[in-house]
XYZ file of N, CA, C and O in Angstrom:
840
model
N 0.868 -1.169 -0.027
C -0.004 0.022 0.021
C 0.911 1.248 0.014
O 1.797 1.363 0.820
N 0.555 2.186 -0.817
C 1.353 3.377 -0.940
C 0.959 4.352 0.189
O -0.169 4.503 0.471
N 1.937 4.975 0.831
C 1.741 5.942 1.909
C 1.755 7.330 1.333
O 2.613 7.659 0.492
N 0.914 8.168 1.890
C 0.830 9.599 1.436
C 1.688 10.365 2.373
O 1.532 10.454 3.599
N 2.741 10.965 1.792
C 3.682 11.754 2.575
C 3.508 13.244 2.175
O 3.393 13.576 1.040
N 3.598 14.071 3.247
C 3.511 15.537 3.001
C 4.862 15.985 2.416
O 5.933 15.464 2.804
N 4.758 16.950 1.526
C 5.988 17.484 0.999
C 6.833 18.111 2.117
O 6.313 18.526 3.138
N 8.144 18.085 1.972
C 9.082 18.600 2.941
C 8.773 20.024 3.293
O 8.812 20.457 4.489
N 8.412 20.866 2.324
C 8.125 22.278 2.558
C 6.907 22.499 3.404
O 6.858 23.287 4.304
N 5.878 21.553 3.248
C 4.649 21.673 4.098
C 4.932 21.199 5.464
O 4.379 21.808 6.411
N 5.842 20.169 5.623
C 6.168 19.782 7.005
C 6.881 20.880 7.713
O 6.660 21.179 8.875
N 7.772 21.553 7.025
C 8.487 22.647 7.680
C 7.528 23.829 8.047
O 7.657 24.448 9.070
N 6.540 24.064 7.153
C 5.524 25.106 7.432
C 4.738 24.786 8.682
O 4.460 25.630 9.561
N 4.334 23.490 8.902
C 3.546 23.053 10.013
C 4.374 23.206 11.291
O 3.869 23.684 12.370
N 5.631 22.787 11.207
C 6.505 22.958 12.367
C 6.656 24.418 12.810
O 6.715 24.785 14.029
N 6.792 25.285 11.824
C 6.960 26.713 12.107
C 5.682 27.253 12.824
O 5.756 27.996 13.779
N 4.514 26.768 12.419
C 3.285 27.226 13.046
C 3.252 26.742 14.517
O 2.894 27.471 15.396
N 3.659 25.552 14.738
C 3.661 24.995 16.099
C 4.648 25.824 16.995
O 4.355 26.138 18.086
N 5.772 26.123 16.431
C 6.791 26.863 17.205
C 6.281 28.278 17.481
O 6.430 28.756 18.622
N 5.625 28.923 16.462
C 5.058 30.208 16.747
C 3.995 30.215 17.779
O 3.907 31.122 18.681
N 3.086 29.200 17.753
C 2.070 29.092 18.806
C 2.714 28.908 20.203
O 2.260 29.475 21.170
N 3.777 28.060 20.269
C 4.435 27.848 21.525
C 5.080 29.178 22.060
O 4.959 29.495 23.257
N 5.657 29.884 21.174
C 6.267 31.182 21.553
C 5.206 32.164 22.038
O 5.411 32.931 22.997
N 4.039 32.194 21.385
C 2.963 33.073 21.806
C 2.466 32.671 23.227
O 2.251 33.564 24.082
N 2.313 31.377 23.478
C 1.892 30.892 24.773
C 2.905 31.298 25.851
O 2.583 31.756 26.922
N 4.222 31.118 25.543
C 5.243 31.481 26.512
C 5.238 32.977 26.808
O 5.413 33.450 27.881
N 5.051 33.794 25.745
C 4.981 35.203 25.886
C 3.771 35.627 26.753
O 3.981 36.540 27.619
N 2.658 35.005 26.526
C 1.486 35.334 27.330
C 1.749 34.957 28.861
O 1.303 35.717 29.702
N 2.313 33.793 29.053
C 2.634 33.444 30.440
C 3.631 34.428 31.067
O 3.506 34.717 32.271
N 4.611 34.834 30.305
C 5.541 35.817 30.816
C 4.876 37.116 31.183
O 5.186 37.744 32.234
N 4.002 37.598 30.304
C 3.264 38.880 30.557
C 2.403 38.717 31.844
O 2.377 39.639 32.644
N 1.750 37.564 31.958
C 0.875 37.364 33.116
C 1.704 37.299 34.390
O 1.358 37.964 35.399
N 2.898 36.680 34.358
C 3.730 36.627 35.550
C 4.267 38.038 35.911
O 4.305 38.352 37.063
N 4.566 38.789 34.847
C 5.075 40.222 35.132
C 4.002 41.012 35.766
O 4.240 41.852 36.642
N 2.767 40.836 35.248
C 1.622 41.653 35.807
C 1.399 41.304 37.271
O 1.126 42.191 38.118
N 1.426 39.996 37.592
C 1.198 39.571 38.980
C 2.335 40.117 39.850
O 2.047 40.511 40.979
N 3.563 40.057 39.399
C 4.655 40.563 40.163
C 4.498 42.128 40.424
O 4.732 42.597 41.515
N 4.077 42.866 39.370
C 3.867 44.250 39.481
C 2.691 44.597 40.480
O 2.854 45.512 41.311
N 1.649 43.767 40.334
C 0.511 44.039 41.288
C 0.906 43.738 42.781
O 0.514 44.444 43.671
N 1.752 42.691 42.903
C 2.220 42.423 44.271
C 3.121 43.477 44.814
O 2.986 43.835 46.034
N 3.977 44.103 43.969
C 4.840 45.174 44.348
C 3.968 46.371 44.780
O 4.247 47.030 45.788
N 2.970 46.689 43.935
C 2.077 47.823 44.244
C 1.351 47.618 45.531
O 1.184 48.554 46.317
N 0.882 46.410 45.757
C 0.167 46.085 47.019
C 1.085 46.255 48.240
O 0.709 46.832 49.252
N 2.321 45.767 48.117
C 3.280 45.882 49.173
C 3.614 47.340 49.495
O 3.728 47.747 50.599
N 3.798 48.148 48.387
C 4.133 49.508 48.470
C 2.941 50.283 49.179
O 3.138 51.148 50.006
N 1.722 49.940 48.811
C 0.530 50.552 49.406
C 0.419 50.232 50.887
O 0.051 51.118 51.702
N 0.684 48.981 51.259
C 0.625 48.586 52.611
C 1.713 49.283 53.471
O 1.442 49.712 54.581
N 2.883 49.401 52.867
C 4.029 50.056 53.579
C 3.569 51.525 53.790
O 3.831 52.102 54.870
N 2.991 52.181 52.765
C 2.628 53.571 52.898
C 1.526 53.727 53.972
O 1.465 54.719 54.696
N 0.599 52.727 54.026
C -0.487 52.832 55.041
C 0.157 52.730 56.403
O -0.336 53.392 57.383
N 1.153 51.889 56.574
C 1.775 51.770 57.872
C 2.497 53.028 58.281
O 2.468 53.456 59.475
N 3.092 53.724 57.330
C 3.692 55.010 57.592
C 2.671 56.028 58.109
O 2.861 56.713 59.088
N 1.502 56.060 57.424
C 0.439 56.985 57.849
C -0.118 56.604 59.164
O -0.455 57.418 60.012
N -0.271 55.290 59.404
C -0.791 54.784 60.699
C 0.154 55.189 61.840
O -0.353 55.659 62.926
N 1.422 54.999 61.680
C 2.362 55.343 62.725
C 2.407 56.821 62.977
O 2.541 57.347 64.131
N 2.204 57.648 61.891
C 2.184 59.083 62.061
C 0.944 59.565 62.845
O 1.031 60.405 63.698
N -0.177 58.868 62.543
C -1.450 59.195 63.277
C -1.281 58.813 64.737
O -1.729 59.578 65.652
N -0.609 57.703 65.062
C -0.389 57.302 66.438
C 0.473 58.329 67.134
O 0.257 58.733 68.299
N 1.492 58.849 66.451
C 2.400 59.854 67.026
C 1.612 61.131 67.311
O 1.885 61.867 68.330
N 0.633 61.503 66.501
C -0.203 62.707 66.701
C -1.088 62.449 67.970
O -1.289 63.410 68.733
N -1.559 61.221 68.156
C -2.358 61.030 69.341
C -1.543 61.210 70.640
O -1.986 61.838 71.601
N -0.293 60.702 70.604
C 0.574 60.895 71.756
C 0.916 62.415 71.943
O 0.992 62.904 72.994
N 1.172 63.072 70.824
C 1.417 64.547 70.884
C 0.208 65.278 71.448
O 0.447 66.237 72.272
N -0.976 64.878 71.161
C -2.148 65.550 71.722
C -2.232 65.238 73.218
O -2.587 66.139 73.994
N -1.927 64.074 73.641
C -1.898 63.765 75.073
C -0.893 64.551 75.819
O -1.092 65.045 76.925
N 0.293 64.718 75.214
C 1.341 65.586 75.794
C 0.891 67.112 75.833
O 1.275 67.820 76.737
N 0.080 67.451 74.799
C -0.494 68.820 74.773
C -1.402 69.018 75.967
O -1.360 70.045 76.660
N -2.159 67.988 76.302
C -3.142 68.023 77.401
C -2.410 68.013 78.773
O -2.695 68.862 79.639
N -1.465 67.140 78.881
C -0.805 67.005 80.210
C 0.398 67.919 80.421
O 0.781 68.214 81.526
N 1.024 68.350 79.283
C 2.214 69.146 79.436
C 3.384 68.229 79.573
O 3.266 67.045 79.922
N 4.616 68.712 79.290
C 5.845 67.963 79.453
C 6.730 68.592 80.472
O 6.643 69.798 80.695
N 7.615 67.865 81.062
C 8.472 68.410 82.061
C 9.279 69.522 81.444
O 9.962 69.372 80.466
N 9.190 70.700 82.116
C 9.895 71.903 81.556
C 9.225 72.605 80.416
O 9.734 73.644 79.985
N 8.204 71.989 79.903
C 7.454 72.564 78.738
C 6.006 72.356 78.861
O 5.435 71.474 78.249
N 5.334 73.053 79.792
C 3.933 72.807 80.077
C 2.976 73.058 78.915
O 1.917 72.468 78.881
N 3.450 73.918 77.968
C 2.573 74.175 76.822
C 1.194 74.722 77.180
O 1.032 75.648 77.986
N 0.171 74.069 76.689
C -1.217 74.480 76.984
C -1.890 73.752 78.053
O -3.126 73.773 78.171
N -1.176 73.054 78.882
C -1.787 72.185 79.907
C -2.735 72.904 80.806
O -3.662 72.351 81.381
N -2.472 74.237 81.035
C -3.377 75.039 81.885
C -4.792 75.117 81.369
O -5.727 75.340 82.076
N -4.930 75.004 80.029
C -6.257 75.007 79.386
C -7.034 73.720 79.627
O -8.249 73.664 79.364
N -6.339 72.715 80.086
C -7.037 71.412 80.266
C -7.200 71.077 81.714
O -7.126 69.902 82.113
N -7.452 72.084 82.528
C -7.777 71.791 83.937
C -9.010 70.973 84.020
O -9.977 71.228 83.362
N -8.991 69.882 84.876
C -10.217 69.096 85.010
C -11.447 69.907 85.378
O -11.388 70.722 86.288
N -12.549 69.719 84.623
C -13.777 70.433 84.882
C -13.829 71.811 84.211
O -14.781 72.499 84.312
N -12.794 72.190 83.450
C -12.723 73.495 82.817
C -12.974 73.355 81.322
O -12.385 72.457 80.710
N -13.772 74.273 80.786
C -13.939 74.321 79.303
C -13.296 75.555 78.682
O -13.581 75.905 77.549
N -12.403 76.203 79.435
C -11.723 77.420 78.923
C -10.921 77.141 77.652
O -10.223 76.103 77.559
N -11.124 77.995 76.708
C -10.378 77.894 75.433
C -11.032 77.075 74.346
O -10.765 77.172 73.195
N -12.046 76.245 74.759
C -12.756 75.448 73.774
C -13.837 76.313 73.071
O -14.537 77.120 73.783
N -14.047 76.143 71.778
C -14.979 77.041 71.063
C -15.701 76.182 70.027
O -15.281 75.154 69.589
N -16.893 76.705 69.615
C -17.658 76.096 68.532
C -16.841 76.194 67.308
O -16.284 77.296 66.891
N -16.711 75.093 66.512
C -15.949 75.110 65.278
C -14.430 75.098 65.489
O -13.684 75.285 64.571
N -13.996 74.880 66.761
C -12.609 74.862 67.108
C -12.013 76.226 67.254
O -12.386 77.177 66.511
N -11.019 76.390 68.101
C -10.434 77.658 68.396
C -9.366 78.073 67.353
O -9.124 77.382 66.386
N -8.692 79.175 67.631
C -7.657 79.714 66.800
C -6.464 80.072 67.660
O -6.566 80.098 68.926
N -5.376 80.382 66.989
C -4.138 80.797 67.683
C -3.773 79.855 68.859
O -3.580 78.667 68.583
N -3.715 80.358 70.090
C -3.299 79.561 71.178
C -4.305 78.468 71.574
O -3.978 77.547 72.262
N -5.503 78.602 71.097
C -6.570 77.590 71.373
C -6.909 76.784 70.115
O -7.980 76.208 69.999
N -5.976 76.746 69.194
C -6.167 76.029 67.966
C -6.481 74.578 68.237
O -5.863 73.906 69.035
N -7.554 74.041 67.496
C -7.895 72.637 67.636
C -8.663 72.244 68.846
O -8.913 71.089 69.032
N -9.088 73.226 69.677
C -9.856 72.884 70.873
C -11.353 73.154 70.497
O -11.781 74.251 70.270
N -12.172 72.087 70.546
C -13.500 72.152 69.906
C -14.584 71.702 70.903
O -14.455 70.732 71.599
N -15.578 72.551 70.988
C -16.826 72.136 71.646
C -17.587 71.164 70.802
O -17.461 71.204 69.551
N -18.292 70.219 71.373
C -18.959 69.223 70.539
C -20.065 69.840 69.649
O -20.580 70.883 69.929
N -20.403 69.096 68.597
C -21.499 69.516 67.730
C -22.836 69.393 68.464
O -22.897 68.633 69.419
N -23.878 70.048 68.029
C -25.203 69.895 68.651
C -25.648 68.400 68.578
O -25.151 67.661 67.699
N -26.496 68.033 69.483
C -26.905 66.618 69.548
C -27.446 66.095 68.253
O -27.358 64.902 67.901
N -28.188 66.989 67.435
C -28.766 66.530 66.199
C -27.847 66.812 65.032
O -28.255 66.603 63.852
N -26.615 67.208 65.225
C -25.676 67.498 64.172
C -24.619 66.389 63.973
O -24.519 65.511 64.786
N -23.883 66.554 62.850
C -22.885 65.535 62.585
C -21.681 65.771 63.557
O -21.350 66.908 63.903
N -21.063 64.711 63.932
C -19.903 64.794 64.801
C -18.897 65.690 64.162
O -18.599 65.691 62.939
N -18.244 66.497 64.987
C -17.314 67.545 64.475
C -16.167 66.937 63.726
O -15.782 67.521 62.699
N -15.596 65.886 64.160
C -14.434 65.347 63.466
C -14.703 64.824 62.104
O -13.920 64.734 61.235
N -16.020 64.543 61.832
C -16.483 64.126 60.505
C -16.610 65.273 59.539
O -16.336 65.118 58.303
N -16.869 66.448 60.024
C -17.057 67.602 59.172
C -15.833 68.531 59.168
O -15.756 69.449 58.333
N -14.873 68.269 59.994
C -13.665 69.150 60.086
C -12.783 68.858 58.915
O -12.699 67.758 58.353
N -12.021 69.882 58.432
C -11.142 69.757 57.283
C -9.742 69.331 57.839
O -8.781 70.018 57.922
N -9.681 68.009 58.128
C -8.416 67.478 58.716
C -7.314 67.452 57.691
O -6.152 67.663 58.057
N -7.625 67.184 56.467
C -6.564 66.991 55.480
C -6.372 68.158 54.498
O -5.652 68.094 53.545
N -6.928 69.309 54.823
C -6.823 70.508 53.976
C -5.512 71.159 54.119
O -4.590 70.713 54.797
N -5.372 72.353 53.514
C -4.120 73.099 53.574
C -3.870 73.518 55.077
O -4.771 73.907 55.733
N -2.650 73.380 55.475
C -2.236 73.619 56.906
C -2.579 75.047 57.277
O -2.963 75.287 58.400
N -2.408 75.961 56.360
C -2.635 77.357 56.682
C -4.099 77.652 57.133
O -4.287 78.526 57.986
N -5.035 77.004 56.493
C -6.418 77.279 56.863
C -7.119 76.298 57.722
O -8.298 76.308 57.962
N -6.386 75.279 58.204
C -6.952 74.179 58.952
C -7.125 74.575 60.464
O -6.252 75.284 60.970
N -8.104 74.086 61.082
C -8.260 74.300 62.546
C -7.670 73.089 63.331
O -7.641 73.133 64.552
N -7.047 72.156 62.655
C -6.430 71.064 63.299
C -5.001 71.495 63.698
O -4.387 72.339 63.108
N -4.445 70.895 64.820
C -3.133 71.239 65.281
C -2.043 70.394 64.672
O -2.084 69.189 64.687
N -1.072 71.031 63.995
C 0.068 70.279 63.388
C 0.887 69.679 64.499
O 1.024 70.214 65.564
N 1.481 68.547 64.213
C 2.310 67.817 65.174
C 3.392 68.696 65.657
O 4.117 69.394 64.916
N 3.537 68.731 67.042
C 4.630 69.499 67.630
C 4.333 71.040 67.806
O 5.171 71.714 68.387
N 3.146 71.532 67.362
C 2.927 72.928 67.451
C 2.988 73.470 68.883
O 3.553 74.571 69.098
N 2.450 72.788 69.842
C 2.449 73.198 71.230
C 3.308 72.404 72.206
O 3.436 72.705 73.332
N 3.940 71.332 71.649
C 4.767 70.526 72.505
C 6.289 70.606 72.119
O 7.173 70.200 72.841
N 6.512 71.191 70.941
C 7.923 71.296 70.456
C 8.458 70.022 69.901
O 9.629 69.984 69.499
N 7.622 68.974 69.761
C 8.091 67.721 69.156
C 8.394 67.933 67.708
O 7.832 68.728 66.965
N 9.326 67.154 67.142
C 9.825 67.314 65.809
C 9.604 66.002 65.065
O 9.894 64.924 65.572
N 9.189 66.071 63.816
C 8.992 64.905 62.977
C 9.531 65.222 61.594
O 9.107 66.207 60.963
N 10.387 64.438 61.073
C 10.883 64.612 59.701
C 9.842 64.167 58.705
O 9.241 63.137 58.921
N 9.745 64.942 57.619
C 8.789 64.585 56.593
C 9.354 64.773 55.240
O 10.341 65.468 55.061
N 8.660 64.137 54.245
C 8.939 64.413 52.864
C 10.123 63.758 52.234
O 10.491 64.105 51.159
N 10.764 62.799 52.893
C 11.936 62.142 52.281
C 11.807 60.650 52.451
O 11.518 60.164 53.504
N 12.039 59.908 51.380
C 12.025 58.466 51.427
C 10.761 57.871 52.039
O 9.659 58.122 51.542
N 10.982 57.043 53.078
C 9.814 56.372 53.693
C 9.341 57.206 54.917
O 8.922 56.616 55.938
N 9.314 58.522 54.736
C 8.795 59.408 55.804
C 7.415 59.966 55.392
O 7.105 59.992 54.198
N 6.600 60.369 56.377
C 5.307 60.988 56.001
C 5.503 62.190 55.127
O 6.489 62.934 55.232
N 4.627 62.411 54.140
C 4.685 63.527 53.290
C 4.421 64.861 54.003
O 4.967 65.877 53.613
N 3.632 64.820 55.074
C 3.268 65.957 55.862
C 3.189 65.649 57.328
O 3.099 64.448 57.679
N 3.307 66.640 58.162
C 3.108 66.386 59.565
C 1.681 66.000 59.896
O 0.728 66.493 59.314
N 1.451 65.030 60.786
C 0.095 64.676 61.144
C -0.534 65.833 61.955
O 0.101 66.725 62.404
N -1.873 65.708 62.141
C -2.617 66.734 62.840
C -3.592 66.097 63.833
O -3.916 64.928 63.651
N -4.161 66.914 64.675
C -5.173 66.404 65.634
C -6.152 67.501 65.991
O -5.827 68.705 65.977
N -7.284 67.030 66.427
C -8.345 67.919 67.064
C -8.683 67.336 68.449
O -8.603 66.091 68.608
N -9.001 68.161 69.354
C -9.420 67.737 70.686
C -10.808 68.306 70.935
O -11.035 69.494 71.008
N -11.790 67.393 71.078
C -13.175 67.755 71.340
C -13.439 67.588 72.863
O -13.024 66.553 73.461
N -14.198 68.496 73.451
C -14.560 68.403 74.886
C -15.916 67.702 74.933
O -16.927 68.182 74.369
N -16.080 66.645 75.675
C -17.302 65.964 75.839
C -17.546 65.708 77.333
O -16.683 65.617 78.096
N -18.868 65.681 77.676
C -19.182 65.485 79.083
C -18.820 64.066 79.544
O -18.939 63.141 78.792
N -18.400 63.987 80.758
C -18.058 62.704 81.328
C -18.907 62.476 82.561
O -18.964 63.373 83.450
N -19.507 61.299 82.665
C -20.377 61.030 83.823
C -19.734 59.984 84.706
O -19.372 58.882 84.269
N -19.570 60.340 85.999
C -19.032 59.373 86.897
C -19.994 58.188 87.085
O -21.191 58.326 86.882
N -19.515 57.028 87.316
C -20.355 55.858 87.529
C -21.401 56.173 88.576
O -21.107 56.689 89.665
N -22.641 55.843 88.271
C -23.768 56.055 89.219
C -24.449 57.438 89.087
O -25.470 57.616 89.728
N -23.825 58.330 88.259
C -24.587 59.649 88.078
C -25.561 59.537 86.966
O -25.539 58.626 86.153
N -26.414 60.556 86.876
C -27.509 60.599 85.908
C -26.962 61.094 84.570
O -26.559 62.297 84.424
N -26.930 60.191 83.591
C -26.353 60.539 82.296
C -27.236 61.597 81.553
O -26.726 62.431 80.817
N -28.512 61.566 81.755
C -29.404 62.501 81.064
C -29.278 63.914 81.532
O -29.819 64.841 80.943
N -28.577 64.173 82.659
C -28.556 65.496 83.180
C -27.800 66.423 82.325
O -28.015 67.648 82.310
N -26.877 65.962 81.463
C -26.098 66.862 80.557
C -26.580 66.811 79.109
O -25.899 67.291 78.266
N -27.740 66.256 78.870
C -28.221 66.119 77.483
C -28.367 67.502 76.920
O -28.947 68.408 77.478
N -27.799 67.687 75.719
C -27.924 68.919 74.985
C -26.892 69.945 75.355
O -26.901 71.082 74.778
N -26.005 69.731 76.228
C -25.028 70.685 76.620
C -24.052 70.203 77.592
O -24.146 69.060 78.160
N -22.999 70.955 77.864
C -21.906 70.570 78.805
C -22.274 71.126 80.181
O -21.815 72.147 80.618
N -23.205 70.441 80.871
C -23.605 70.934 82.206
C -23.047 70.177 83.291
O -23.463 70.244 84.484
N -22.082 69.320 83.034
C -21.412 68.561 84.057
C -20.077 69.180 84.411
O -19.502 69.890 83.545
N -19.541 68.930 85.563
C -18.314 69.520 85.986
C -17.085 68.699 85.564
O -16.006 69.003 85.908
N -17.362 67.558 84.900
C -16.265 66.703 84.512
C -16.322 66.429 83.053
O -17.407 66.277 82.423
N -15.136 66.422 82.363
C -15.087 66.231 80.933
C -14.124 65.159 80.535
O -13.185 64.740 81.264
N -14.340 64.668 79.327
C -13.391 63.695 78.701
C -13.046 64.287 77.321
O -13.886 65.016 76.725
N -11.867 64.087 76.839
C -11.400 64.626 75.589
C -11.387 63.504 74.441
O -10.840 62.496 74.704
N -12.088 63.841 73.395
C -11.990 62.935 72.256
C -10.918 63.500 71.225
O -11.082 64.607 70.736
N -9.882 62.754 71.038
C -8.786 63.166 70.210
C -8.884 62.475 68.865
O -9.023 61.253 68.836
N -8.928 63.210 67.763
C -9.000 62.671 66.503
C -7.743 63.077 65.731
O -7.398 64.289 65.600
N -6.914 62.165 65.210
C -5.645 62.433 64.541
C -5.665 61.860 63.155
O -6.242 60.817 62.913
N -5.042 62.565 62.259
C -4.831 62.141 60.896
C -3.300 62.050 60.539
O -2.540 62.956 60.913
N -2.935 60.967 59.996
C -1.570 60.734 59.595
C -1.464 60.615 58.056
O -2.411 60.097 57.432
N -0.394 60.983 57.438
C -0.184 60.940 56.022
C 0.983 59.973 55.735
O 1.956 59.949 56.422
N 0.851 59.267 54.578
C 1.948 58.331 54.166
C 2.912 59.128 53.323
O 2.898 60.325 53.208
N 3.884 58.359 52.739
C 4.857 58.977 51.876
C 4.104 59.614 50.628
O 4.560 60.652 50.124
N 2.976 59.005 50.274
C 2.115 59.615 49.301
C 1.012 60.378 50.068
O 0.377 59.798 50.934
N 0.820 61.657 49.699
C -0.110 62.433 50.474
C -1.543 61.889 50.453
O -2.355 62.082 51.358
N -1.830 61.183 49.360
C -3.226 60.619 49.234
C -3.452 59.436 50.204
O -4.601 59.052 50.404
N -2.397 58.848 50.724
C -2.502 57.838 51.780
C -2.708 58.451 53.122
O -1.837 59.137 53.659
N -3.908 58.225 53.739
C -4.241 58.891 54.999
C -4.879 57.833 55.954
O -5.614 57.003 55.520
N -4.591 58.005 57.227
C -5.160 57.161 58.242
C -5.669 58.080 59.354
O -4.964 58.958 59.801
N -6.847 57.839 59.806
C -7.512 58.625 60.896
C -7.673 57.667 62.054
O -8.286 56.634 61.930
N -7.133 58.134 63.224
C -7.311 57.384 64.465
C -7.986 58.241 65.524
O -7.911 59.449 65.437
N -8.554 57.613 66.457
C -9.341 58.321 67.499
C -9.189 57.617 68.819
O -9.186 56.422 68.886
N -9.134 58.461 69.851
C -9.042 57.930 71.227
C -9.769 58.894 72.179
O -9.988 60.046 71.865
N -10.108 58.354 73.338
C -10.697 59.204 74.424
C -9.741 59.311 75.533
O -9.115 58.298 75.916
N -9.595 60.477 76.046
C -8.591 60.746 77.119
C -9.170 61.591 78.217
O -9.862 62.577 77.932
N -8.974 61.195 79.474
C -9.507 61.956 80.609
C -8.334 62.380 81.431
O -7.431 61.567 81.841
N -8.327 63.701 81.796
C -7.198 64.173 82.642
C -7.683 64.119 84.099
O -8.773 64.680 84.434
N -6.873 63.513 84.977
C -7.190 63.421 86.360
C -6.793 64.675 87.075
O -5.796 65.328 86.722
N -7.614 65.055 88.079
C -7.211 66.182 88.876
C -5.959 65.808 89.690
O -5.732 64.647 89.987
N -5.247 66.788 90.063
C -3.950 66.534 90.870
C -4.296 65.817 92.162
O -5.207 66.239 92.892
N -3.626 64.735 92.349
C -3.880 63.918 93.628
C -5.083 63.010 93.553
O -5.346 62.331 94.513
N -5.755 62.997 92.423
C -6.975 62.126 92.293
C -6.592 60.710 91.998
O -5.533 60.449 91.408
N -7.375 59.829 92.414
C -7.126 58.396 92.212
C -7.439 58.030 90.792
O -7.979 58.809 90.029
N -7.174 56.815 90.327
C -7.418 56.426 88.944
C -8.904 56.353 88.681
O -9.715 56.119 89.573
């Protein structure tokens, strides 16, 4: 029986097609691997930047607490935070020496920290830049450092001792004891990366127990 054989030129053409298909498949696999590696790098870079912003916001919370308590040899504004005193706090936050000291929003209004311009231009912001009243220093704008100094606001809220009537202060600060709600924003190496942290802090009167 006679066998049908393809001409040599046709066999070579078929081999070339197979090789080209194999090269295309390898190329597509290489592109896919490169894209996955690039996405992983971007994800790692974003997480690193978020950590920078997170740590900056934590530093701002500590700076706010030092602002409230004062530091040895540098009392700063600690006299404004006398237990039971609302001196220096203002609607919409204060200015100059009382910058960032805020009375709470009305009961039916939005929380002040939600409506405050925390990430706006520093010149027009009512938030306190890191170190403004404590003298603390933070390097910014280079390498893996925050792009800007973090900031914070301090809101004055009524504090009710255990066993007291909570409704007595509804609608206003009619209690003699307060707690401070501190809201801080930190920036990553990219200014668009921002982290907001919040804590509550109560200053004890001198000689008072925990």
